[in-house]
Coordinates of C-alpha atoms in Angstrom, one line a residue:
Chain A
X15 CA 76.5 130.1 101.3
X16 CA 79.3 131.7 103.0
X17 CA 82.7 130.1 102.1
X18 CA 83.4 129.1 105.6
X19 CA 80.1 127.2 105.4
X20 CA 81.1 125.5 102.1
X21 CA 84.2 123.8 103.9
X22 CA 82.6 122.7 106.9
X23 CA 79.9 120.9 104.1
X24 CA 83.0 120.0 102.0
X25 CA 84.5 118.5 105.6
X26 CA 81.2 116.8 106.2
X27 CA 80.8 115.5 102.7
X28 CA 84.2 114.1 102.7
X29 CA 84.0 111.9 106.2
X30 CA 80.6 111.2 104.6
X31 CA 82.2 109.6 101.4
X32 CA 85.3 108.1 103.2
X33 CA 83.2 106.2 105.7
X34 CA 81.4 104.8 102.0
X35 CA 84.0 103.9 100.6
X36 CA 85.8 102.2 103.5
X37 CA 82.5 100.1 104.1
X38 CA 82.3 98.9 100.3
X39 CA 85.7 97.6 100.7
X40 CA 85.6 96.3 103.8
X41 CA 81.5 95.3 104.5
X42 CA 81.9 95.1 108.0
X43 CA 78.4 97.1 108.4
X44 CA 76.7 95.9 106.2
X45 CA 77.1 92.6 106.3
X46 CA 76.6 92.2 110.1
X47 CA 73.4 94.4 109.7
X48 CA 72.5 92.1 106.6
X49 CA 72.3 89.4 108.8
X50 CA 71.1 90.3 111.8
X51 CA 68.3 91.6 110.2
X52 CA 67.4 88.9 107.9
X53 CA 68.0 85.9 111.0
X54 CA 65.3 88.4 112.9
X55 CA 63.5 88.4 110.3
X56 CA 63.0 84.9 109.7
X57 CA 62.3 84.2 113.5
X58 CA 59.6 86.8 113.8
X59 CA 58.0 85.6 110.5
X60 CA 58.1 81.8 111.9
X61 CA 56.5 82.6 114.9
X62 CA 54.2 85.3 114.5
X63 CA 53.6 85.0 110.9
X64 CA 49.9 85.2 109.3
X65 CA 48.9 82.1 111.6
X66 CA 51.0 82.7 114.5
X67 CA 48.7 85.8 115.2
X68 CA 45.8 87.2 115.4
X69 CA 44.9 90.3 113.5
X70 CA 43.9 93.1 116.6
X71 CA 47.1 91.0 118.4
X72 CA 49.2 91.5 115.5
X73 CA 48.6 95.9 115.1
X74 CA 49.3 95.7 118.7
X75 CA 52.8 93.2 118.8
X76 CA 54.5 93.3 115.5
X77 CA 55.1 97.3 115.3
X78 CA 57.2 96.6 118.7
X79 CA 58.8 93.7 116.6
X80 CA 59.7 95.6 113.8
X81 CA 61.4 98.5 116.0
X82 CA 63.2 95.8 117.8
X83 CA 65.0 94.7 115.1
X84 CA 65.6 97.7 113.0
X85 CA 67.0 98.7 116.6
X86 CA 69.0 96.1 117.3
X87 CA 70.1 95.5 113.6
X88 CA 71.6 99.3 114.1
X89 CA 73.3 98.5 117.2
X90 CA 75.2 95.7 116.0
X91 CA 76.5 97.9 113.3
X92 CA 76.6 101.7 113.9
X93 CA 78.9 101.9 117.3
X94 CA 81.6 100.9 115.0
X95 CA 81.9 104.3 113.4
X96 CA 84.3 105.7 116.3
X97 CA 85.3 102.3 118.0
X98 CA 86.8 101.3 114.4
X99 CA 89.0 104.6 115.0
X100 CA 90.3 104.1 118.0
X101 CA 91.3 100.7 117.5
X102 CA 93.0 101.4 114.1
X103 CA 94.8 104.5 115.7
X104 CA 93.3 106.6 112.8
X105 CA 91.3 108.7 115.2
X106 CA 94.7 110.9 115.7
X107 CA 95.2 112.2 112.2
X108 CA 91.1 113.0 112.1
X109 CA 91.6 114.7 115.6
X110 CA 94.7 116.7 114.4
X111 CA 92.6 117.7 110.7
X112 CA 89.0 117.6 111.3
X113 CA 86.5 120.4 112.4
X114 CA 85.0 118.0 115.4
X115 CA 81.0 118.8 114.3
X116 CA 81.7 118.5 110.7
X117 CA 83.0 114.9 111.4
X118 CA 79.6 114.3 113.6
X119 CA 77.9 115.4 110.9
X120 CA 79.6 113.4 108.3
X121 CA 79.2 110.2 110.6
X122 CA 75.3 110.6 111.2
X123 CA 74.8 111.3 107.4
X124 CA 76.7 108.1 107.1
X125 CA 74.6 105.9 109.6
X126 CA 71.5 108.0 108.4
X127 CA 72.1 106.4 105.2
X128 CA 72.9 102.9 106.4
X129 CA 70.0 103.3 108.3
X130 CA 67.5 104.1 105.5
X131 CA 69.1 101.5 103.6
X132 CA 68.3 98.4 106.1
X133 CA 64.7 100.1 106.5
X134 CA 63.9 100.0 102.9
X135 CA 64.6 96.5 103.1
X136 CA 63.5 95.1 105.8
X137 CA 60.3 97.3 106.5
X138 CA 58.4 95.7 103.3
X139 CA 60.2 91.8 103.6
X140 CA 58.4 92.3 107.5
X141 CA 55.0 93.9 106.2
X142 CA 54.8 90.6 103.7
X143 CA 56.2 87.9 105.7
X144 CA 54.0 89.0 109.1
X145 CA 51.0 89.9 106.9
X146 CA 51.0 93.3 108.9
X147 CA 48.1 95.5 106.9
X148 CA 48.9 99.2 107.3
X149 CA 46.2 101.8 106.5
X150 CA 48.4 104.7 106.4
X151 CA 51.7 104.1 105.1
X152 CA 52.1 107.9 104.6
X153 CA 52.8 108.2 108.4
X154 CA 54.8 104.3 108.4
X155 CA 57.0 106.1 105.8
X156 CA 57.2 109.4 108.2
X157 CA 57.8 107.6 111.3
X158 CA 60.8 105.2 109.3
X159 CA 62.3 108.2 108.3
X160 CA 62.3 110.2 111.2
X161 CA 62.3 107.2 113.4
X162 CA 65.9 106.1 111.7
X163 CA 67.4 109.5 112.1
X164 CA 67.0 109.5 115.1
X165 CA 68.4 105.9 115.9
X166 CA 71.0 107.0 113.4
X167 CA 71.7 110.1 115.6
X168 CA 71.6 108.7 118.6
X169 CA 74.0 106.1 118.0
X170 CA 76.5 108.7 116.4
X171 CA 76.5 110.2 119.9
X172 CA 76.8 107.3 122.1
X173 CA 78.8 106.1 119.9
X174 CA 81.2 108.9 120.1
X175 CA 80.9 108.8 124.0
X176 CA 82.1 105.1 124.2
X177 CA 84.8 105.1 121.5
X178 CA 87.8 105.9 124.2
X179 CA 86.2 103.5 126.9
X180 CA 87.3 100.1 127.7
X181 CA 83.9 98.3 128.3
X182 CA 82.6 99.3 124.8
X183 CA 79.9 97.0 124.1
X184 CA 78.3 97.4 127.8
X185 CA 78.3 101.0 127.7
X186 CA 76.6 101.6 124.7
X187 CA 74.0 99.0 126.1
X188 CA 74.1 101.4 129.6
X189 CA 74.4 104.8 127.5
X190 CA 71.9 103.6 124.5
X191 CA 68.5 103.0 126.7
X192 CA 68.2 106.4 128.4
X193 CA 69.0 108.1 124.7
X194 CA 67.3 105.5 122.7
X195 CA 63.9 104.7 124.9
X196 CA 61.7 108.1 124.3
X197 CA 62.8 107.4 120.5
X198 CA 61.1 103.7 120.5
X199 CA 58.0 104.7 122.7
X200 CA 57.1 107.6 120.0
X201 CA 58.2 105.2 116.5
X202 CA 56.5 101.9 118.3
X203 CA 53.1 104.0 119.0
X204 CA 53.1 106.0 115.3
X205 CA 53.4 102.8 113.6
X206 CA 50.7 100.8 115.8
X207 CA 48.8 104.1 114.3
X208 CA 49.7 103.7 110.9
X209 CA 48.7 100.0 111.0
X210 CA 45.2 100.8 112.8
X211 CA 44.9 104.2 110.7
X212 CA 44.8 106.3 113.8
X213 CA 46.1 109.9 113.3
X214 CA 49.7 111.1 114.0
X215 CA 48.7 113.4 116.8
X216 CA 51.4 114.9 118.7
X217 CA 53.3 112.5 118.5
X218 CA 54.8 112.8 115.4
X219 CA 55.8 116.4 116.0
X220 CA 57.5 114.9 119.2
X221 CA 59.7 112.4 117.2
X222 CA 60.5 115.3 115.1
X223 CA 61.9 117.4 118.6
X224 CA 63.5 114.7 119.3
X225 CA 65.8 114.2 116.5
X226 CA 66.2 118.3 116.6
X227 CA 67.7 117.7 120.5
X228 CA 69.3 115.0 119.8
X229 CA 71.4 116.7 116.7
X230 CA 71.5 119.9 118.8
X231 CA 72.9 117.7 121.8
X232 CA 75.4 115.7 119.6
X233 CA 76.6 119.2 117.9
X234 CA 77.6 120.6 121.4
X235 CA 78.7 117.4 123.1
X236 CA 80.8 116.1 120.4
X237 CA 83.8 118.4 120.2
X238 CA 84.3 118.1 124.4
X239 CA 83.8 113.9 123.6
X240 CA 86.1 114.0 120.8
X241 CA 88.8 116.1 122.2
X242 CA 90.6 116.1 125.6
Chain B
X25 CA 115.5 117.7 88.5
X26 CA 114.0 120.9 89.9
X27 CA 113.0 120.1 93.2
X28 CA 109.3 120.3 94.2
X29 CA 108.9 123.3 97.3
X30 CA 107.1 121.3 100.0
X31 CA 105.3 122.4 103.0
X32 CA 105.8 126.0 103.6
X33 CA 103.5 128.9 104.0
X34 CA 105.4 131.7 102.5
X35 CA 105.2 135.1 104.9
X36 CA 103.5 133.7 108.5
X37 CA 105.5 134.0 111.4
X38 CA 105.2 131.8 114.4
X39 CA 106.2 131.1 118.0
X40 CA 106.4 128.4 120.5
X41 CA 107.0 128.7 124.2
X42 CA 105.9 126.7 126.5
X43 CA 106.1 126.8 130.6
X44 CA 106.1 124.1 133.7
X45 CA 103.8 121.9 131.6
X46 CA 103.0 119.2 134.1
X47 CA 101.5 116.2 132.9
X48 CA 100.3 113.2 135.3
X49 CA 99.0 109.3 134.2
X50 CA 97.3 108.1 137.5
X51 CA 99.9 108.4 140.3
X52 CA 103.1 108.5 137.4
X53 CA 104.3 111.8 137.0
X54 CA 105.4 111.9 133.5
X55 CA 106.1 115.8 132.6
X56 CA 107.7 117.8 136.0
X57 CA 107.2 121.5 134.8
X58 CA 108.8 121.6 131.6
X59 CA 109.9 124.7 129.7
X60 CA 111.2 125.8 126.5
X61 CA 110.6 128.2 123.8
X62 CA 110.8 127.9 119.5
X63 CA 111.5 130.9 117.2
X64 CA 111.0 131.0 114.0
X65 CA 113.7 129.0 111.5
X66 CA 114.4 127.3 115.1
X67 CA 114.3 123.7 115.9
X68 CA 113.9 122.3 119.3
X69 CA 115.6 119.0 120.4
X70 CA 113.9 116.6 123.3
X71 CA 115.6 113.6 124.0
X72 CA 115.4 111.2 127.3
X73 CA 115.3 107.9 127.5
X74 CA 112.4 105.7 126.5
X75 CA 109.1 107.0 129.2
X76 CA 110.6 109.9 130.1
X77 CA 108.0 112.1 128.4
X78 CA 109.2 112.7 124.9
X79 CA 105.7 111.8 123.1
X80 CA 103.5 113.0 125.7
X81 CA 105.0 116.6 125.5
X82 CA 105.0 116.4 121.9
X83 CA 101.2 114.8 122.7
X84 CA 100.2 118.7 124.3
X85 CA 102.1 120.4 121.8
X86 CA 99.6 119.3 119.3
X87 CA 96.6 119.9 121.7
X88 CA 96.0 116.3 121.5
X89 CA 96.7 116.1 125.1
X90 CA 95.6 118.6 127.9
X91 CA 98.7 119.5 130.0
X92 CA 97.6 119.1 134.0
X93 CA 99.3 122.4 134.7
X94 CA 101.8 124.8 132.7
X95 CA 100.7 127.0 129.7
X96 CA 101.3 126.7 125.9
X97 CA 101.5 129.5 124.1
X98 CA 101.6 129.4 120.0
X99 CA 101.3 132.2 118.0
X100 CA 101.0 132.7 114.3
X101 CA 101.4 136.4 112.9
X102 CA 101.6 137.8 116.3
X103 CA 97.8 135.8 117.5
X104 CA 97.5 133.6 119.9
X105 CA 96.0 130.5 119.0
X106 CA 93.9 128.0 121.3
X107 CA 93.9 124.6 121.7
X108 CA 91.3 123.9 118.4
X109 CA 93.2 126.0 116.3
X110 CA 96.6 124.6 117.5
X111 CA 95.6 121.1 117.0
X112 CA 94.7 122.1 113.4
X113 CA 97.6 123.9 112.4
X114 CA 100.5 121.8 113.5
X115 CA 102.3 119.0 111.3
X116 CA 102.9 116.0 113.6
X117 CA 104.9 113.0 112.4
X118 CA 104.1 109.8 115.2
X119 CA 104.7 106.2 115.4
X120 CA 101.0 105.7 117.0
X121 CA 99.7 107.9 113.7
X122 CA 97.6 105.5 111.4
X123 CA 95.9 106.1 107.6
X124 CA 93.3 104.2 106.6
X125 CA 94.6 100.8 105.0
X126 CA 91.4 99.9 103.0
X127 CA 91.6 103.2 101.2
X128 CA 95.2 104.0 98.7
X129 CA 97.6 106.2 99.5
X130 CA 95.8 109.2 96.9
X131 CA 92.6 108.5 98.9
X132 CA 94.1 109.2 102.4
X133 CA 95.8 112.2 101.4
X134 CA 92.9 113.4 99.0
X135 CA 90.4 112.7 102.0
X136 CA 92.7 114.6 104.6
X137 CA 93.5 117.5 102.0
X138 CA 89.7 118.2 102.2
X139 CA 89.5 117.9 105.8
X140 CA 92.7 120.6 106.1
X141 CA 90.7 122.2 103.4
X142 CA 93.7 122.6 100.9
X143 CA 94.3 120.6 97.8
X144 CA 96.6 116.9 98.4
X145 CA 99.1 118.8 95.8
X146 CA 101.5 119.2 98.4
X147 CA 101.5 115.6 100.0
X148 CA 102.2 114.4 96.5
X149 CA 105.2 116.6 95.7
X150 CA 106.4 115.4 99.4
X151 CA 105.9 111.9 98.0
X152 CA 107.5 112.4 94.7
X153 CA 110.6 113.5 97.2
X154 CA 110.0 110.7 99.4
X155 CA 109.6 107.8 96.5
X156 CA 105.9 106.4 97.9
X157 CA 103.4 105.2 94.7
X158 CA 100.0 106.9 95.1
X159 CA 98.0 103.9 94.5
X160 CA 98.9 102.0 96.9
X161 CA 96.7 100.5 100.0
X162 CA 98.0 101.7 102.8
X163 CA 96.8 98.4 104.6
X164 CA 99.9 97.2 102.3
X165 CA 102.6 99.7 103.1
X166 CA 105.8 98.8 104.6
X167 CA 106.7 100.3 107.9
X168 CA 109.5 102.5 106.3
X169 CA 106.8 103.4 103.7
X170 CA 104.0 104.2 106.3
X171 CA 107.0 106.6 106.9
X172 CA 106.9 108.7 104.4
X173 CA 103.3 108.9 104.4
X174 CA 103.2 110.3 107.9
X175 CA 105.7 112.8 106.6
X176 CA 103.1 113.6 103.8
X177 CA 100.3 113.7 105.9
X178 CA 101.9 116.3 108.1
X179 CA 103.0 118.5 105.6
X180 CA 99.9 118.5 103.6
X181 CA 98.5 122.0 104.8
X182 CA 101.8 124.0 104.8
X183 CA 102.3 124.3 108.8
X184 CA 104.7 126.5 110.3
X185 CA 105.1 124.1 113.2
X186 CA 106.4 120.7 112.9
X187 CA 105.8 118.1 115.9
X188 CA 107.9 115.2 114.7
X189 CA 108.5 111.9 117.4
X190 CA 110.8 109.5 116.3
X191 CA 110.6 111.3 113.0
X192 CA 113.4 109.3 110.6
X193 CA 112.7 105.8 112.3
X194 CA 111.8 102.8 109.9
X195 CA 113.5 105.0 106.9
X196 CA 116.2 103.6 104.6
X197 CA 119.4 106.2 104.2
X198 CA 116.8 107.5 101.2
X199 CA 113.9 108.1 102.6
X200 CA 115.6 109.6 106.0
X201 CA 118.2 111.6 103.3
X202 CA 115.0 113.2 101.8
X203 CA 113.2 113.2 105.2
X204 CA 116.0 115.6 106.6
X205 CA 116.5 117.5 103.5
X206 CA 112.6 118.5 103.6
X207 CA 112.9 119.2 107.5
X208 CA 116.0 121.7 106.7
X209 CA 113.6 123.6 104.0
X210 CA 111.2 123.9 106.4
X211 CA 113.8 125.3 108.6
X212 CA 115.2 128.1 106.1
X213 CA 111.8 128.9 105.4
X214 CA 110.9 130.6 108.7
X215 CA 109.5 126.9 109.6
X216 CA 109.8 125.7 113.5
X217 CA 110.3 121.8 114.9
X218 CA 109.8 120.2 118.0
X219 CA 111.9 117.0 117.2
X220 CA 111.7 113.8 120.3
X221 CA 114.6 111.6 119.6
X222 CA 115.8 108.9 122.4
X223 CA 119.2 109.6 120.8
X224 CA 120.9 113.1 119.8
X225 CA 120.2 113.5 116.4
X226 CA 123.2 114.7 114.2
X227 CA 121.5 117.8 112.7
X228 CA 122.8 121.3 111.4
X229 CA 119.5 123.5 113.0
X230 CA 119.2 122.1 116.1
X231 CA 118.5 125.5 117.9
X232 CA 117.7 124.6 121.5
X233 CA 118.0 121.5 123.3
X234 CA 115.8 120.2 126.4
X235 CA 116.4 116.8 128.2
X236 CA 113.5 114.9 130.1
X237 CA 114.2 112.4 132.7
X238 CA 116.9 113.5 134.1

C-alpha cells in the first residue's frame, strides 16, 4: 500500500472513529434510531403478528414491513452526519483539513456501521415477533448486508447534498426516493425470496451494482457537494 | 523557559497575489475587484468597517469561497497551487470556526492532526504558549479560550500562509501577548499573513495595507 494510500485510509479511519466517539457521548443516533425502530416494531407486531396474518399474506407483506422500517429507522438518524456540521459551524475546519472523499468515506463506514448495528437487532426481534419463517437466511443475511450499504450509502450522499440547504428535512424526503426506490424494490423482492426459498437470481448481483454506482457516484459527487 | 518553535515549515517559500477578485451575495456587491499581493516574511493588513468584505476576502483566500471574477494565485516553492491544495495548506484563524464540543481539546487537535496528516505535537507546543489544558471539552471552553484553540488548530500543520479574521479578539493581554508573539515568528520565519481587522492593528510587520469599503 502506497503511502499516499495509507493517509487517505488514516483520513478515513479517523472521521470514522470521531463520528464514534462523538455519538457515544452524545447518542443522538442512536437513540432516535433505538426508538423509532422499536415503536415500529411494536406496531407491526400488534397488527400483523402471528394472528394478524396469514401465512402466503405474511411472505408477501412483512418483507415490505421490515424494509420500511429499517428505512425509515435510517432516515431519522443518518442525514444528521453533515446537517450536524453545518449547524455546529465545524464543517469549516473539516473543509479547510480534510481530503473531501476520505471524509465520504469515513462517513458511509460510519452509517454502514450504524446501519448493521440496528439490522442485527431489529431483523431477528421482527422474524420472532411477526412469526416470519425464512427458508434461506443465507440470502436474508446477503440482502441485509448489502441492502444496508446501500441505504447507508445512499443517505451519505443525500445527505451531503442537503447539508447547506435550508429545507433540510423535505429535501432529503424529495432527493431520498429517486436514490433510495431501485434500492427497496431489489432488498423488498430478495427477502420475499429468502422467506419463500426462491433463488437470488439477478437480482442480487443488481443490489450489488447498485451499491458499486452509488459509492462510485458519491466518490465523484462529493468533493463538488462539499466544496464551493 | 526555552520556548517551543511553533508552526513553521523550515525552507518553503510562498507567494500571495491576488487580482480584481469580485465577489457578489444576490444583488450585494461585497468585493469590487480587489488586489493585493504577499511576499514572503510579509503581512498584509485589511481593514474596513464591519460588511465591507474583510471575511469574505479572507473567505476566497482559503478557497472556502469561489471568487465571482478576479484570480488568486498562491505559490509554494515556485508551484502554483489550486483551489484543493490551497484550502489545505493555509492556517486560518475565524470567529465562525467551530471544534467539536463533545470531544476534548487533545481529541480535536489529535483528530485534525490526522486529517492534516502530521502529528498534534505542534498544536500542543502552541497551547503550552497559549496556556489552554488539553483535556478539556471544548463544548466547555470560554470564548477567549476557543481562542487559542483556533490559533492551535491553524498552526497545526506548519503553513506558510496565515489567514487570520479578527485574529486577537476575545483574548486577555496573555493570550493576545503570546498570540502576537507566535504571529511575529511566523513572520521572521519566511511565514506570510493576511490579517482582517475593523481597526488598524498596532503591529511591527505589517507590510502592505489594503482598505475595503471605501
Amino acid at each position: 500500500m502506497s503511502r499516499d494510500t495509507s493517509s487517505w485510509a488514516s483520513e478515513a479511519a479517523a472521521v470514522f472513529v470521531k463520528e464514534w466517539r462523538c455519538e457515544f457521548r452524545t447518542r443522538y443516533a442512536l437513540n432516535t434510531l433505538a426508538l423509532f425502530a422499536f415503536t415500529t416494531l411494536v406496531v407491526v407486531s400488534f397488527s400483523l403478528g402471528p394472528m394478524g396474518v396469514a401465512r402466503a399474506q405474511g411472505t408477501a407483506v412483512l418483507p415490505v414491513l421490515l424494509w420500511i422500517i429499517l428505512l425509515f429507522s435510517v432516515a431519522a438518524g443518518l442525514p444528521r452526519a453533515f446537517v450536524q456540521e453545518e449547524e455546529t459551524h465545524t464543517a469549516t475546519a473539516l473543509r479547510l483539513a480534510a481530503t473531501p472523499s476520505a471524509l465520504f468515506c469515513g462517513k458511509l463506514l460510519y452509517g454502514l456501521t450504524l446501519v448493521l448495528a440496528l439490522e442485527v437487532f431489529v431483523t431477528p426481534a421482527y422474524l420472532i415477533m411477526t412469526s416470519l419463517e425464512v427458508t434461506s437466511p443465507w440470502l436474508l443475511a446477503g440482502v441485509l448486508a448489502a441492502g444496508g450499504y446501500g441505504l447507508a450509502a445512499g443517505s451519505t450522499l443525500v445527505a451531503a447534498i442537503i447539508a447547506q440547504a435550508r429545507s433540510k428535512g423535505a429535501l432529503f424526503s424529495v432527493l431520498s426516493f429517486p436514490v433510495l426506490l431501485p434500492l427497496l424494490v431489489l432488498t423488498v423482492e430478495l427477502t420475499r425470496g429468502a422467506a419463500a426459498g426462491d433463488a437470488a437470481g439477478v437480482s442480487l448481483p443488481v443490489l450489488l451494482l447498485y451499491d458499486a454506482s452509488v459509492t462510485v457516484a458519491g466518490l465523484m459527487l462529493f468533493p463538488v457537494v462539499w466544496n464551493p | 523557559m526555552r520556548r517551543r518553535n511553533c508552526g513553521y515549515s523550515p525552507g518553503v517559500t510562498a507567494t500571495l497575489r491576488f487580482d480584481d477578485v469580485r465577489r457578489r451575495f444576490g444583488r450585494l456587491a461585497v468585493l469590487n475587484g480587489v488586489s493585493g499581493r504577499v511576499e514572503p516574511g510579509g503581512m498584509l493588513l485589511v481593514t474596513g468597517r464591519n460588511g465591507s468584505g474583510k471575511s469574505t476576502l479572507l473567505r476566497c483566500l482559503s478557497g472556502l469561497l469561489a471568487p465571482d471574477a478576479g484570480t488568486i494565485a498562491y505559490r509554494e516553492n515556485g508551484a502554483d497551487l489550486d483551489v484543493a491544495e490551497r484550502r489545505r495548506r493555509v492556517g486560518v484563524v475565524a470567529p465562525d470556526l467551530a471544534f467539536y464540543e463533545e470531544l476534548t481539546v487533545q481529541e480535536n487537535l489529535e483528530f485534525f492532526a490526522r486529517l492534516r496528516r502530521t502529528g498534534p505535537e505542534r498544536g500542543h507546543a502552541v497551547l503550552e504558549r497559549l496556556g489552554l489544558p488539553l483535556d478539556r471539552l471544548a463544548g466547555a471552553l470560554s470564548s477567549g479560550m476557543r481562542q487559542r484553540l483556533r490559533w492551535a488548530w491553524a498552526l497545526l500543520h506548519s503553513p506558510r500562509l496565515l489567514l487570520l479574521d479578527e485574529p486577537f479578539q476575545n483574548f486577555d493581554r496573555a493570550g493576545e501577548d503570546g498570540a502576537r508573539a507566535l504571529l511575529a515568528e511566523h513572520l521572521q520565519n519566511g511565514g506570510l499573513a493576511v490579517v482582517a481587522s475593523p481597526l488598524p492593528l498596532d503591529f511591527d510587520h505589517v507590510s502592505g495595507h489594503l482598505e475595503l469599503g471605501v
